[in-house]
Structures are given as structure tokens and as C-alpha cells.
mmCIF file of C-alpha atoms in Angstrom:
data_model
loop_
_atom_site.group_PDB
_atom_site.id
_atom_site.type_symbol
_atom_site.label_atom_id
_atom_site.label_comp_id
_atom_site.label_asym_id
_atom_site.label_seq_id
_atom_site.Cartn_x
_atom_site.Cartn_y
_atom_site.Cartn_z
ATOM 1 C CA MET M 106 -0.206 28.591 17.220
ATOM 2 C CA SER M 107 0.004 28.967 13.752
ATOM 3 C CA THR M 108 -1.759 26.831 11.340
ATOM 4 C CA VAL M 109 0.167 25.705 8.042
ATOM 5 C CA THR M 110 -1.606 24.712 4.792
ATOM 6 C CA PHE M 111 -0.707 22.027 2.432
ATOM 7 C CA ASP M 112 -0.794 21.788 -1.196
ATOM 8 C CA VAL M 113 -2.549 18.235 -2.072
ATOM 9 C CA VAL M 114 -1.776 17.190 -5.595
ATOM 10 C CA ARG M 115 -3.327 13.545 -6.665
ATOM 11 C CA ALA M 116 -5.115 13.749 -10.007
ATOM 12 C CA SER M 117 -7.404 10.736 -9.291
ATOM 13 C CA THR M 118 -9.502 9.579 -6.922
ATOM 14 C CA LYS M 119 -8.478 6.897 -4.044
ATOM 15 C CA TYR M 120 -10.110 4.389 -2.199
ATOM 16 C CA VAL M 121 -9.710 3.882 1.610
ATOM 17 C CA VAL M 122 -11.492 2.238 4.660
ATOM 18 C CA ASP M 123 -13.332 5.017 6.355
ATOM 19 C CA GLU M 124 -14.836 5.322 10.084
ATOM 20 C CA ASN M 125 -17.453 2.797 9.534
ATOM 21 C CA GLY M 126 -15.148 0.237 8.045
ATOM 22 C CA ASP M 127 -16.447 0.400 4.691
ATOM 23 C CA LEU M 128 -14.295 1.506 1.507
ATOM 24 C CA SER M 129 -14.567 4.695 0.479
ATOM 25 C CA GLN M 130 -13.895 6.961 -2.358
ATOM 26 C CA VAL M 131 -11.682 10.148 -1.771
ATOM 27 C CA ALA M 132 -11.709 13.183 -4.332
ATOM 28 C CA ALA M 133 -8.492 13.774 -6.133
ATOM 29 C CA ASN M 134 -6.409 16.248 -4.984
ATOM 30 C CA THR M 135 -7.744 15.329 -1.248
ATOM 31 C CA PRO M 136 -5.561 13.748 1.668
ATOM 32 C CA ALA M 137 -6.826 10.480 2.275
ATOM 33 C CA PHE M 138 -7.456 9.455 5.692
ATOM 34 C CA GLU M 139 -7.552 6.058 6.563
ATOM 35 C CA TYR M 140 -9.447 4.110 9.492
ATOM 36 C CA ASN M 141 -9.233 0.309 10.635
ATOM 37 C CA ALA M 142 -11.886 -1.940 10.530
ATOM 38 C CA ASP M 143 -12.988 -1.176 14.004
ATOM 39 C CA GLY M 144 -13.438 2.098 13.072
ATOM 40 C CA THR M 145 -10.293 3.602 14.763
ATOM 41 C CA TYR M 146 -7.725 5.911 12.991
ATOM 42 C CA LYS M 147 -5.121 4.698 11.323
ATOM 43 C CA GLY M 148 -3.694 7.922 9.495
ATOM 44 C CA MET M 149 -3.293 9.895 6.038
ATOM 45 C CA LEU M 150 -2.035 7.108 3.427
ATOM 46 C CA VAL M 151 0.696 8.657 1.316
ATOM 47 C CA GLU M 152 1.324 6.264 -1.830
ATOM 48 C CA GLU M 153 3.249 6.080 -4.825
ATOM 49 C CA GLU M 154 1.825 5.740 -8.438
ATOM 50 C CA ARG M 155 0.172 2.291 -9.168
ATOM 51 C CA GLU M 156 -1.886 0.771 -12.045
ATOM 52 C CA ASN M 157 -4.398 -1.985 -11.645
ATOM 53 C CA GLY M 158 -3.996 -4.355 -14.764
ATOM 54 C CA ILE M 159 -6.999 -6.012 -14.300
ATOM 55 C CA ARG M 160 -9.679 -4.648 -16.558
ATOM 56 C CA ASN M 161 -12.514 -5.627 -14.563
ATOM 57 C CA SER M 162 -12.286 -5.874 -11.224
ATOM 58 C CA GLU M 163 -16.021 -4.455 -10.040
ATOM 59 C CA ALA M 164 -17.499 -7.978 -11.941
ATOM 60 C CA GLY M 165 -19.272 -6.128 -14.411
ATOM 61 C CA GLY M 166 -20.637 -8.559 -17.254
ATOM 62 C CA SER M 167 -22.158 -11.173 -15.586
ATOM 63 C CA THR M 168 -25.149 -13.437 -15.857
ATOM 64 C CA ASN M 169 -27.201 -15.049 -13.127
ATOM 65 C CA GLY M 170 -27.263 -19.186 -13.979
ATOM 66 C CA VAL M 171 -25.030 -21.984 -14.689
ATOM 67 C CA ILE M 172 -21.951 -21.241 -16.728
ATOM 68 C CA GLY M 173 -22.827 -23.468 -20.033
ATOM 69 C CA SER M 174 -26.425 -23.070 -19.367
ATOM 70 C CA GLY M 175 -27.319 -19.322 -19.565
ATOM 71 C CA GLY M 176 -25.544 -17.988 -17.119
ATOM 72 C CA ALA M 177 -21.910 -15.805 -17.436
ATOM 73 C CA LEU M 178 -18.976 -14.978 -15.373
ATOM 74 C CA PRO M 179 -17.908 -11.347 -15.115
ATOM 75 C CA THR M 180 -16.356 -10.225 -18.725
ATOM 76 C CA ASN M 181 -12.828 -11.123 -18.840
ATOM 77 C CA TRP M 182 -12.884 -13.535 -15.680
ATOM 78 C CA GLN M 183 -12.511 -17.357 -16.357
ATOM 79 C CA ALA M 184 -13.194 -20.610 -14.743
ATOM 80 C CA ILE M 185 -9.916 -23.264 -14.971
ATOM 81 C CA ASN M 186 -9.671 -26.980 -14.962
ATOM 82 C CA LEU M 187 -12.869 -27.459 -13.426
ATOM 83 C CA ASN M 188 -12.731 -31.519 -12.936
ATOM 84 C CA GLY M 189 -16.511 -32.156 -12.438
ATOM 85 C CA ILE M 190 -17.385 -29.243 -10.439
ATOM 86 C CA GLY M 191 -19.931 -26.741 -11.847
ATOM 87 C CA VAL M 192 -20.099 -23.111 -11.860
ATOM 88 C CA GLU M 193 -22.947 -20.831 -11.227
ATOM 89 C CA VAL M 194 -23.309 -17.222 -10.833
ATOM 90 C CA ILE M 195 -25.417 -16.539 -8.077
ATOM 91 C CA GLY M 196 -25.617 -12.637 -7.956
ATOM 92 C CA THR M 197 -23.948 -9.076 -7.802
ATOM 93 C CA GLY M 198 -24.242 -6.340 -5.658
ATOM 94 C CA THR M 199 -22.013 -4.108 -3.490
ATOM 95 C CA GLU M 200 -20.616 -4.829 0.466
ATOM 96 C CA LYS M 201 -19.068 -2.252 2.392
ATOM 97 C CA GLY M 202 -17.836 -0.522 -0.748
ATOM 98 C CA VAL M 203 -16.817 -3.529 -2.495
ATOM 99 C CA GLU M 204 -18.446 -4.662 -5.869
ATOM 100 C CA TYR M 205 -18.939 -8.161 -5.824
ATOM 101 C CA VAL M 206 -20.213 -11.485 -7.732
ATOM 102 C CA ASP M 207 -21.078 -14.499 -5.897
ATOM 103 C CA ILE M 208 -20.180 -17.617 -7.703
ATOM 104 C CA LYS M 209 -21.250 -20.965 -6.474
ATOM 105 C CA PHE M 210 -19.239 -24.358 -7.324
ATOM 106 C CA SER M 211 -20.986 -27.927 -6.531
ATOM 107 C CA GLY M 212 -20.627 -31.202 -7.603
ATOM 108 C CA THR M 213 -18.018 -34.429 -7.389
ATOM 109 C CA ALA M 214 -14.727 -34.060 -8.319
ATOM 110 C CA THR M 215 -13.429 -36.235 -11.237
ATOM 111 C CA ALA M 216 -9.651 -35.746 -10.479
ATOM 112 C CA THR M 217 -7.297 -34.866 -7.001
ATOM 113 C CA THR M 218 -6.533 -31.354 -8.378
ATOM 114 C CA SER M 219 -7.649 -27.457 -8.044
ATOM 115 C CA PHE M 220 -9.640 -25.371 -10.113
ATOM 116 C CA THR M 221 -9.564 -21.942 -10.372
ATOM 117 C CA ILE M 222 -11.179 -18.445 -11.025
ATOM 118 C CA ARG M 223 -8.871 -16.169 -13.271
ATOM 119 C CA PHE M 224 -9.429 -12.730 -13.094
ATOM 120 C CA GLU M 225 -7.716 -11.720 -16.439
ATOM 121 C CA GLY M 226 -6.771 -13.593 -19.229
ATOM 122 C CA PRO M 227 -3.347 -14.403 -20.174
ATOM 123 C CA GLY M 228 -1.317 -12.113 -22.639
ATOM 124 C CA GLN M 229 -3.349 -9.046 -21.346
ATOM 125 C CA ILE M 230 -1.037 -7.865 -18.556
ATOM 126 C CA THR M 231 2.697 -7.269 -19.805
ATOM 127 C CA ALA M 232 5.328 -8.304 -17.588
ATOM 128 C CA SER M 233 9.235 -9.426 -17.685
ATOM 129 C CA GLN M 234 11.427 -10.762 -15.721
ATOM 130 C CA ASN M 235 12.774 -9.545 -12.381
ATOM 131 C CA GLU M 236 9.770 -6.981 -12.286
ATOM 132 C CA ILE M 237 8.238 -7.468 -8.887
ATOM 133 C CA TRP M 238 4.636 -7.752 -8.557
ATOM 134 C CA SER M 239 1.757 -8.227 -6.067
ATOM 135 C CA GLY M 240 -2.254 -9.091 -6.088
ATOM 136 C CA SER M 241 -5.092 -8.956 -3.715
ATOM 137 C CA VAL M 242 -8.762 -9.918 -3.858
ATOM 138 C CA TYR M 243 -11.457 -9.673 -1.584
ATOM 139 C CA MET M 244 -13.435 -12.953 -0.881
ATOM 140 C CA LYS M 245 -15.585 -14.636 1.738
ATOM 141 C CA TYR M 246 -17.807 -17.930 2.084
ATOM 142 C CA THR M 247 -21.833 -17.311 1.655
ATOM 143 C CA ASP M 248 -22.523 -20.818 1.509
ATOM 144 C CA GLN M 249 -20.467 -23.823 3.376
ATOM 145 C CA THR M 250 -22.306 -26.784 2.459
ATOM 146 C CA ALA M 251 -19.214 -28.687 1.368
ATOM 147 C CA ASN M 252 -16.146 -26.711 1.435
ATOM 148 C CA PRO M 253 -12.757 -27.393 -0.804
ATOM 149 C CA ASP M 254 -9.902 -28.920 0.506
ATOM 150 C CA SER M 255 -8.116 -25.859 0.659
ATOM 151 C CA VAL M 256 -8.091 -22.231 -0.629
ATOM 152 C CA ASN M 257 -5.067 -20.199 -2.506
ATOM 153 C CA ILE M 258 -4.502 -16.912 -4.449
ATOM 154 C CA ARG M 259 -2.044 -17.245 -7.179
ATOM 155 C CA ILE M 260 0.222 -14.713 -9.548
ATOM 156 C CA GLN M 261 0.841 -16.817 -12.966
ATOM 157 C CA GLN M 262 3.361 -16.074 -15.447
ATOM 158 C CA PHE M 263 2.706 -16.555 -19.200
ATOM 159 C CA ASP M 264 5.184 -16.966 -22.276
ATOM 160 C CA SER M 265 4.558 -15.482 -25.533
ATOM 161 C CA ILE M 266 2.149 -17.976 -26.680
ATOM 162 C CA ASP M 267 0.124 -17.660 -23.495
ATOM 163 C CA ALA M 268 1.413 -21.271 -22.156
ATOM 164 C CA SER M 269 1.620 -21.137 -18.228
ATOM 165 C CA LEU M 270 5.064 -21.028 -17.186
ATOM 166 C CA LYS M 271 4.677 -20.973 -13.315
ATOM 167 C CA GLN M 272 2.199 -20.312 -10.305
ATOM 168 C CA ASP M 273 3.183 -18.581 -7.285
ATOM 169 C CA LEU M 274 0.651 -19.814 -4.666
ATOM 170 C CA LYS M 275 -0.353 -18.432 -1.139
ATOM 171 C CA SER M 276 -3.079 -20.100 1.135
ATOM 172 C CA ILE M 277 -5.550 -18.223 2.293
ATOM 173 C CA THR M 278 -8.504 -19.086 5.169
ATOM 174 C CA LEU M 279 -11.578 -17.869 3.966
ATOM 175 C CA THR M 280 -14.439 -17.108 6.612
ATOM 176 C CA ASN M 281 -17.915 -15.638 6.226
ATOM 177 C CA THR M 282 -16.281 -11.883 6.664
ATOM 178 C CA LEU M 283 -15.464 -10.429 3.507
ATOM 179 C CA THR M 284 -11.450 -9.668 3.597
ATOM 180 C CA ARG M 285 -8.674 -8.350 1.588
ATOM 181 C CA PHE M 286 -6.554 -11.230 0.790
ATOM 182 C CA LYS M 287 -3.002 -9.915 -0.262
ATOM 183 C CA GLN M 288 -0.163 -11.459 -2.177
ATOM 184 C CA GLU M 289 2.967 -9.734 -2.298
ATOM 185 C CA ASP M 290 6.417 -9.235 -3.078
ATOM 186 C CA ILE M 291 6.326 -11.872 -6.273
ATOM 187 C CA THR M 292 9.489 -12.093 -8.427
ATOM 188 C CA LEU M 293 8.958 -13.132 -11.980
ATOM 189 C CA ASP M 294 12.190 -15.383 -12.036
ATOM 190 C CA ASN M 295 11.503 -16.762 -15.866
ATOM 191 C CA ALA M 296 13.227 -15.129 -18.905
ATOM 192 C CA SER M 297 10.088 -16.155 -20.862
ATOM 193 C CA THR M 298 7.900 -14.121 -19.190
ATOM 194 C CA VAL M 299 5.655 -11.753 -21.198
ATOM 195 C CA SER M 300 2.555 -11.402 -19.227
ATOM 196 C CA VAL M 301 0.941 -12.050 -15.613
ATOM 197 C CA SER M 302 -2.501 -12.974 -14.172
ATOM 198 C CA SER M 303 -3.830 -13.492 -10.746
ATOM 199 C CA LEU M 304 -6.306 -16.327 -9.900
ATOM 200 C CA ALA M 305 -8.323 -17.580 -6.700
ATOM 201 C CA GLY M 306 -7.723 -21.303 -6.416
ATOM 202 C CA PHE M 307 -9.408 -24.400 -4.903
ATOM 203 C CA GLY M 308 -8.395 -27.856 -4.080
ATOM 204 C CA ILE M 309 -10.609 -30.763 -4.599
ATOM 205 C CA THR M 310 -10.241 -34.656 -4.050
ATOM 206 C CA ASN M 311 -11.351 -37.253 -6.190
ATOM 207 C CA THR M 312 -15.109 -38.456 -5.812
ATOM 208 C CA GLN M 313 -15.578 -36.274 -3.317
ATOM 209 C CA ALA M 314 -18.602 -33.902 -3.414
ATOM 210 C CA TYR M 315 -18.407 -30.116 -2.880
ATOM 211 C CA ASP M 316 -21.119 -27.298 -2.424
ATOM 212 C CA PHE M 317 -20.002 -23.791 -1.428
ATOM 213 C CA THR M 318 -20.268 -20.381 -2.539
ATOM 214 C CA VAL M 319 -17.710 -17.840 -2.586
ATOM 215 C CA ARG M 320 -18.127 -14.110 -2.876
ATOM 216 C CA PHE M 321 -15.606 -12.334 -4.805
ATOM 217 C CA GLY M 322 -14.487 -8.314 -4.998
ATOM 218 C CA LEU M 323 -12.307 -6.167 -6.663
ATOM 219 C CA PRO M 324 -9.333 -8.289 -7.402
ATOM 220 C CA GLN M 325 -6.000 -6.041 -8.320
ATOM 221 C CA LEU M 326 -2.563 -7.211 -9.665
ATOM 222 C CA GLU M 327 0.117 -4.213 -9.898
ATOM 223 C CA GLU M 328 3.510 -4.059 -10.345
ATOM 224 C CA GLY M 329 5.248 -3.165 -6.847
ATOM 225 C CA VAL M 330 6.283 -5.035 -3.975
ATOM 226 C CA HIS M 331 2.883 -4.490 -1.695
ATOM 227 C CA ALA M 332 -0.454 -4.421 -2.447
ATOM 228 C CA SER M 333 -1.466 -0.573 -2.521
ATOM 229 C CA SER M 334 -5.036 0.730 -1.681
ATOM 230 C CA VAL M 335 -7.725 -0.444 -4.029
ATOM 231 C CA ILE M 336 -7.844 0.843 -7.588
ATOM 232 C CA LYS M 337 -11.435 0.353 -9.231
ATOM 233 C CA THR M 338 -11.742 -0.766 -13.132
ATOM 234 C CA SER M 339 -14.769 -1.601 -15.367
ATOM 235 C CA GLY M 340 -13.673 -1.956 -18.529
ATOM 236 C CA THR M 341 -9.793 -1.064 -19.013
ATOM 237 C CA SER M 342 -6.719 -1.082 -16.558
ATOM 238 C CA ALA M 343 -6.717 1.823 -14.366
ATOM 239 C CA THR M 344 -3.896 4.227 -12.894
ATOM 240 C CA ARG M 345 -4.215 5.675 -9.107
ATOM 241 C CA ASN M 346 -1.617 8.860 -9.088
ATOM 242 C CA LYS M 347 0.866 9.417 -6.370
ATOM 243 C CA ASP M 348 0.425 11.774 -3.408
ATOM 244 C CA ASP M 349 2.245 15.131 -3.717
ATOM 245 C CA ILE M 350 1.403 16.671 -0.246
ATOM 246 C CA SER M 351 3.679 19.788 0.364
ATOM 247 C CA ASN M 352 4.224 23.582 1.336
ATOM 248 C CA THR M 353 6.838 25.335 -1.116
ATOM 249 C CA SER M 354 6.284 28.917 0.957
ATOM 250 C CA ALA M 355 6.961 27.845 4.784
ATOM 251 C CA SER M 356 9.817 29.700 6.045
ATOM 252 C CA THR M 357 7.481 31.820 8.531
ATOM 253 C CA TYR M 358 7.183 28.399 10.209
ATOM 254 C CA ILE M 359 10.466 26.608 9.701
ATOM 255 C CA GLY M 360 13.546 28.498 11.966
ATOM 256 C CA THR M 361 16.997 28.247 12.079
ATOM 257 C CA ALA M 362 16.087 26.213 15.348
ATOM 258 C CA GLY M 363 13.245 24.266 16.136
ATOM 259 C CA THR M 364 11.398 20.934 16.142
ATOM 260 C CA ILE M 365 10.192 18.033 13.723
ATOM 261 C CA TYR M 366 7.639 15.934 15.113
ATOM 262 C CA ALA M 367 6.045 12.761 13.526
ATOM 263 C CA GLU M 368 3.477 10.101 14.464
ATOM 264 C CA VAL M 369 3.374 7.216 11.904
ATOM 265 C CA GLN M 370 1.738 3.773 11.394
ATOM 266 C CA ILE M 371 4.298 1.405 9.781
ATOM 267 C CA ASP M 372 2.392 -1.693 8.139
ATOM 268 C CA LYS M 373 5.137 -2.286 5.543
ATOM 269 C CA ILE M 374 9.033 -1.786 5.479
ATOM 270 C CA ILE M 375 9.867 -2.368 1.839
ATOM 271 C CA ASP M 376 13.226 -2.206 0.307
ATOM 272 C CA ASP M 377 13.446 1.357 -0.747
ATOM 273 C CA ASN M 378 13.891 4.630 1.084
ATOM 274 C CA GLN M 379 10.510 5.805 2.359
ATOM 275 C CA TRP M 380 10.284 9.507 3.195
ATOM 276 C CA ILE M 381 8.162 10.848 6.218
ATOM 277 C CA ILE M 382 9.238 14.470 6.441
ATOM 278 C CA TYR M 383 11.659 16.435 4.025
ATOM 279 C CA VAL M 384 12.180 20.296 5.063
ATOM 280 C CA ARG M 385 14.710 22.013 2.669
ATOM 281 C CA SER M 386 16.012 25.139 1.097
ATOM 282 C CA THR M 387 14.780 25.973 -2.490
ATOM 283 C CA THR M 388 18.203 25.621 -3.801
ATOM 284 C CA THR M 389 18.190 22.249 -6.048
ATOM 285 C CA PRO M 390 19.784 20.057 -5.358
ATOM 286 C CA ALA M 391 19.353 21.811 -1.627
ATOM 287 C CA GLU M 392 22.406 21.946 0.162
ATOM 288 C CA ASN M 393 20.212 22.509 3.546
ATOM 289 C CA TYR M 394 17.824 20.135 4.537
ATOM 290 C CA ILE M 395 16.430 17.957 7.197
ATOM 291 C CA HIS M 396 14.604 14.938 6.909
ATOM 292 C CA MET M 397 13.493 11.905 8.685
ATOM 293 C CA PHE M 398 13.017 8.471 6.807
ATOM 294 C CA LEU M 399 12.453 4.683 6.832
ATOM 295 C CA SER M 400 15.497 3.576 5.018
ATOM 296 C CA SER M 401 15.540 0.332 2.534
ATOM 297 C CA SER M 402 17.697 -1.043 4.771
ATOM 298 C CA GLY M 403 14.912 -1.394 7.692
ATOM 299 C CA ASN M 404 15.636 1.711 10.000
ATOM 300 C CA PHE M 405 13.896 4.944 10.898
ATOM 301 C CA GLY M 406 16.471 7.563 10.042
ATOM 302 C CA TYR M 407 17.277 11.423 10.188
ATOM 303 C CA ARG M 408 19.968 13.683 8.483
ATOM 304 C CA LEU M 409 20.119 17.167 8.792
ATOM 305 C CA GLU M 410 22.410 19.161 6.287
ATOM 306 C CA ALA M 411 23.936 22.550 6.340
ATOM 307 C CA SER M 412 25.569 24.460 3.748
ATOM 308 C CA ASN M 413 26.515 21.360 2.189
ATOM 309 C CA VAL M 414 27.796 19.858 5.162
ATOM 310 C CA ILE M 415 26.231 16.884 7.217
ATOM 311 C CA ALA M 416 25.599 17.911 10.789
ATOM 312 C CA GLY M 417 23.722 14.941 11.895
ATOM 313 C CA SER M 418 22.680 11.695 10.902
ATOM 314 C CA HIS M 419 21.165 8.706 12.695
ATOM 315 C CA ASP M 420 19.759 5.193 11.757
ATOM 316 C CA GLU M 421 17.806 3.510 14.342
ATOM 317 C CA THR M 422 15.944 -0.333 13.479
ATOM 318 C CA ALA M 423 12.565 -0.066 12.754
ATOM 319 C CA THR M 424 9.414 -2.172 13.092
ATOM 320 C CA THR M 425 5.872 -2.098 12.105
ATOM 321 C CA GLY M 426 3.088 -0.590 14.139
ATOM 322 C CA ASN M 427 2.583 3.101 15.585
ATOM 323 C CA HIS M 428 5.653 4.982 16.409
ATOM 324 C CA LYS M 429 6.422 8.642 17.169
ATOM 325 C CA LEU M 430 9.666 10.613 16.137
ATOM 326 C CA ALA M 431 11.411 13.753 17.151
ATOM 327 C CA ILE M 432 14.131 16.014 15.313
ATOM 328 C CA VAL M 433 15.277 18.778 17.621
ATOM 329 C CA TYR M 434 17.739 21.172 16.476
ATOM 330 C CA THR M 435 20.098 24.134 17.118
ATOM 331 C CA THR M 436 23.751 24.849 16.429
ATOM 332 C CA GLY M 437 25.793 22.586 18.783
ATOM 333 C CA ASP M 438 22.443 20.698 19.644
ATOM 334 C CA ILE M 439 20.994 17.944 17.499
ATOM 335 C CA ARG M 440 18.719 15.610 19.179
ATOM 336 C CA TYR M 441 16.859 12.266 17.670
ATOM 337 C CA TYR M 442 14.292 11.219 19.397
ATOM 338 C CA LEU M 443 11.965 7.687 18.935
ATOM 339 C CA ASP M 444 8.847 6.495 20.877
ATOM 340 C CA GLY M 445 10.205 8.617 24.059
ATOM 341 C CA VAL M 446 13.335 7.838 24.159
ATOM 342 C CA GLN M 447 16.646 9.826 22.988
ATOM 343 C CA VAL M 448 18.380 7.526 20.421
ATOM 344 C CA ASP M 449 20.945 10.007 19.298
ATOM 345 C CA ALA M 450 22.774 13.486 20.194
ATOM 346 C CA ASP M 451 25.350 15.571 17.820
ATOM 347 C CA ALA M 452 27.080 18.525 19.118
ATOM 348 C CA ASN M 453 27.996 19.952 15.979
ATOM 349 C CA SER M 454 27.682 23.226 14.675
ATOM 350 C CA PHE M 455 25.984 24.682 11.540
ATOM 351 C CA THR M 456 24.453 27.582 9.671
ATOM 352 C CA PHE M 457 21.771 27.378 6.996
ATOM 353 C CA ALA M 458 23.188 29.123 3.886
ATOM 354 C CA GLN M 459 19.587 29.460 2.694
ATOM 355 C CA THR M 460 15.980 29.861 5.001
ATOM 356 C CA LEU M 461 14.505 26.485 5.072
ATOM 357 C CA SER M 462 11.225 27.140 3.382
ATOM 358 C CA GLU M 463 9.747 23.800 2.069
ATOM 359 C CA ILE M 464 7.936 21.046 3.893
ATOM 360 C CA TYR M 465 7.355 17.905 2.003
ATOM 361 C CA ILE M 466 5.083 15.303 3.727
ATOM 362 C CA GLY M 467 5.317 11.470 3.033
ATOM 363 C CA LYS M 468 7.555 12.335 -0.106
ATOM 364 C CA THR M 469 10.999 13.802 -1.249
ATOM 365 C CA PRO M 470 11.399 16.581 -3.958
ATOM 366 C CA LEU M 471 14.402 14.532 -5.577
ATOM 367 C CA ASP M 472 12.643 11.266 -6.157
ATOM 368 C CA SER M 473 9.137 10.969 -7.378
ATOM 369 C CA THR M 474 9.185 7.245 -6.627
ATOM 370 C CA ALA M 475 10.143 7.315 -3.026
ATOM 371 C CA GLN M 476 6.583 7.589 -1.392
ATOM 372 C CA PHE M 477 6.153 7.082 2.489
ATOM 373 C CA ASN M 478 3.683 4.077 1.377
ATOM 374 C CA ASN M 479 2.522 4.039 4.757
ATOM 375 C CA TRP M 480 0.142 6.324 6.945
ATOM 376 C CA ILE M 481 1.107 9.252 8.797
ATOM 377 C CA ARG M 482 -1.387 10.360 11.705
ATOM 378 C CA ALA M 483 0.252 13.581 12.800
ATOM 379 C CA PHE M 484 2.624 15.988 12.114
ATOM 380 C CA ALA M 485 4.204 19.545 13.803
ATOM 381 C CA LEU M 486 6.932 21.827 13.438
ATOM 382 C CA TYR M 487 8.259 23.955 16.323
ATOM 383 C CA LYS M 488 10.072 27.158 15.935
ATOM 384 C CA ARG M 489 12.368 26.174 18.841
ATOM 385 C CA ALA M 490 14.328 23.398 19.931
ATOM 386 C CA LEU M 491 12.120 21.482 22.622
ATOM 387 C CA THR M 492 13.836 20.488 25.754
ATOM 388 C CA ASP M 493 15.012 16.991 26.397
ATOM 389 C CA SER M 494 11.955 16.410 28.928
ATOM 390 C CA GLU M 495 9.610 17.881 26.442
ATOM 391 C CA ALA M 496 10.918 16.027 23.616
ATOM 392 C CA ILE M 497 10.749 12.555 25.264
ATOM 393 C CA ALA M 498 6.639 13.861 26.371
ATOM 394 C CA LEU M 499 5.904 14.562 22.821
ATOM 395 C CA THR M 500 7.326 10.956 21.788
ATOM 396 C CA SER M 501 6.044 8.777 24.494
#
């Protein structure tokens, strides 16, 4: 058995959950292997480029004390529509790799409404109609003497004079466990929208007394249909570059007959093609390739093209969770497997006009935005077509 080495290109650092359940930094140009909160392996996270528009997600610049009497919220953060509720910064620190600020809310409500903590002011994060945005923030209770009636996170749209146009709300349930809450796939639907912001909201009732403390950490607001891995900021917005993982001199490891295998963890199926493994010749555009992908219609798919002719392809309905896939190919026998079941077979003959020599993991070289945006747990290439029983065993 030979070991294939891959180039990993990502100019920026990245943050993922490590085996201890902590948010941990991964160096630039290094694969990001992530774990679940309980320490079980999740896979190698392959993502597209994203920008966190919130300038101060690490909550710097706060001062302990009551706001208005010596205390100060983190730089650029705001408390809005308080209606009798006092705000006090209790302290700052780091929990499980997450920089946080603890804010106490107490007092008797003078209206039935909700108040908010805004993580970035209007006019700062440029946006426009029909864009899709997602927000996220770590939150938990550190004191629950008298809880709010409800808690939500929001994405708010503003016009050119910073007037609020709309707020999209998602209700959440806080506990005493630090949790990253996400609000995803929000389409900006107002023609006057020029900027966006993200907030946390707390429902209150007139004359009711409240006394609770919330830990806030690493708020993020990004253009995209899902919340991506954490992008920390401390004074300005920041971009995490996409993951480029490839071997472009791999002809030794790829035959005219063979098997391509991948095990994946799917948390999100988005309205765009998400490539898992792409193998091709050096011809550009490639007329000889094999790839497996997650399609924009929500299917696991594969395609084999030889000498500019499609010799085999198939789509199979995808679901979230852990899956194992394999493509077995030799001229006159192409088989596709998913989770221990052969889901397709083609008896087409084919000839590769050029040697297959390039392997791309979690992306395609033909589209810089079609990253996998999920986790690849394992992959392998065999220089022979596995038998039916071998392929079933491999993918079971």
C-alpha cells in the first residue's frame, strides 16, 4: 500500500473543535480535523472562503461596571430598547477556546417588548437585496435568578440612513452550557437594504422584574447560506480563506481501472454543488474525469467521463449524517455504492485519452466556490476494480 501526500493551501488560520471539545486554532496551510463536543472524530472540514463582518467578535474594549456609571460594553457593541432593564458588564475571559464577556441584565420592565444586544452598529456591514446571510454566537446563562420571557438571535436590515427595515428572528433556549447558536439562510428581501447587523434579543413583560446574566462569545455575521467555522476578529472584519487540498502529480496512484472511496459527515445540504472527490487528467477543461459530489438538488452523485463522453453517472437521494461511498470502474463495468448497497451499474466501455493524474479533495478545480462545506472522514484510491462483495464491505 502506498501513501499519497497532498498539498494543503489555506492562507489563513482556522478554528475547529478539538478532541477535548475546545475551540482550537489550526495553522495556515494545514488540514483542519474536527471533533464532536463529546470527543468523537467528525472529519476533515473543507470549506469555502468566508468573511466575518463583525469587527470585534472577541469582545475587547469592555469595562466592568454598570453601563452609564463607569461600565462599558465591548467596542462597537450596543444595548438597545432597554425599557427599564439595567446593563452591567460582570467580566471577561475564555471558556473552551471562546473569548467571552459576561453581561448582567436586571430591573423592572416598563413595557412589554424586547431589548437587544447588537454586536455591530448599522451602516458597517454592507449588504444588498437578494443576498443570503447567516449569523451565529456562543451564549449561555451564568445566572438565572429571574429569566427573560424569551430569547432569540436576529439578523437586521438597514437602509441608507440606518433606519431599520426588518429583523428576522430565531428563537433559542439558553442553558448553563456554552452553545453556538446559528441563524442561517436569511435572504435579504428589501430593495432599500444597504447594511446588516446581528443581535441577541430578550423578551420582557411590563412591570415584571428580571435578573439574569448571559455569557456572549464570538458573534459572527457572514454572507452565505450556512454558518461556517469560527472567524475571530479583534478590531476589524476578517476573512478565512478556502481550503485547497490536492495532488496534481498522482498518476502513479490512479489506474485506468480502480476504485474511489470516501466516508463523509454531512451536516448541511445547500443549494449548490458540493464536490467530495474529483479525479481528472491534466487537460483543461478536463475531458477525462471521475468525481463524486453532493448536488444542488440534494443528491449524492457520481460521473465518469472518458474522451469527452459520459460513460456513467447517477444521483441518489442524500441525507445528513455519516455516509460511505465508492465508485468502482473498469471498461465495461462501472458500479456505484452508497452505505453498503450498490445503487447503480453501467456496462459502458470507455477509454481515457489522457492519464488521470490529479486528485482534488472537497473541491473541483473548475469552480473556486464549489467547496464541500462538510466533513471528509476518510478517502482511499485502489488501482483495481473491487469486487461487488469487497465494495459492499468497504461501504458498510
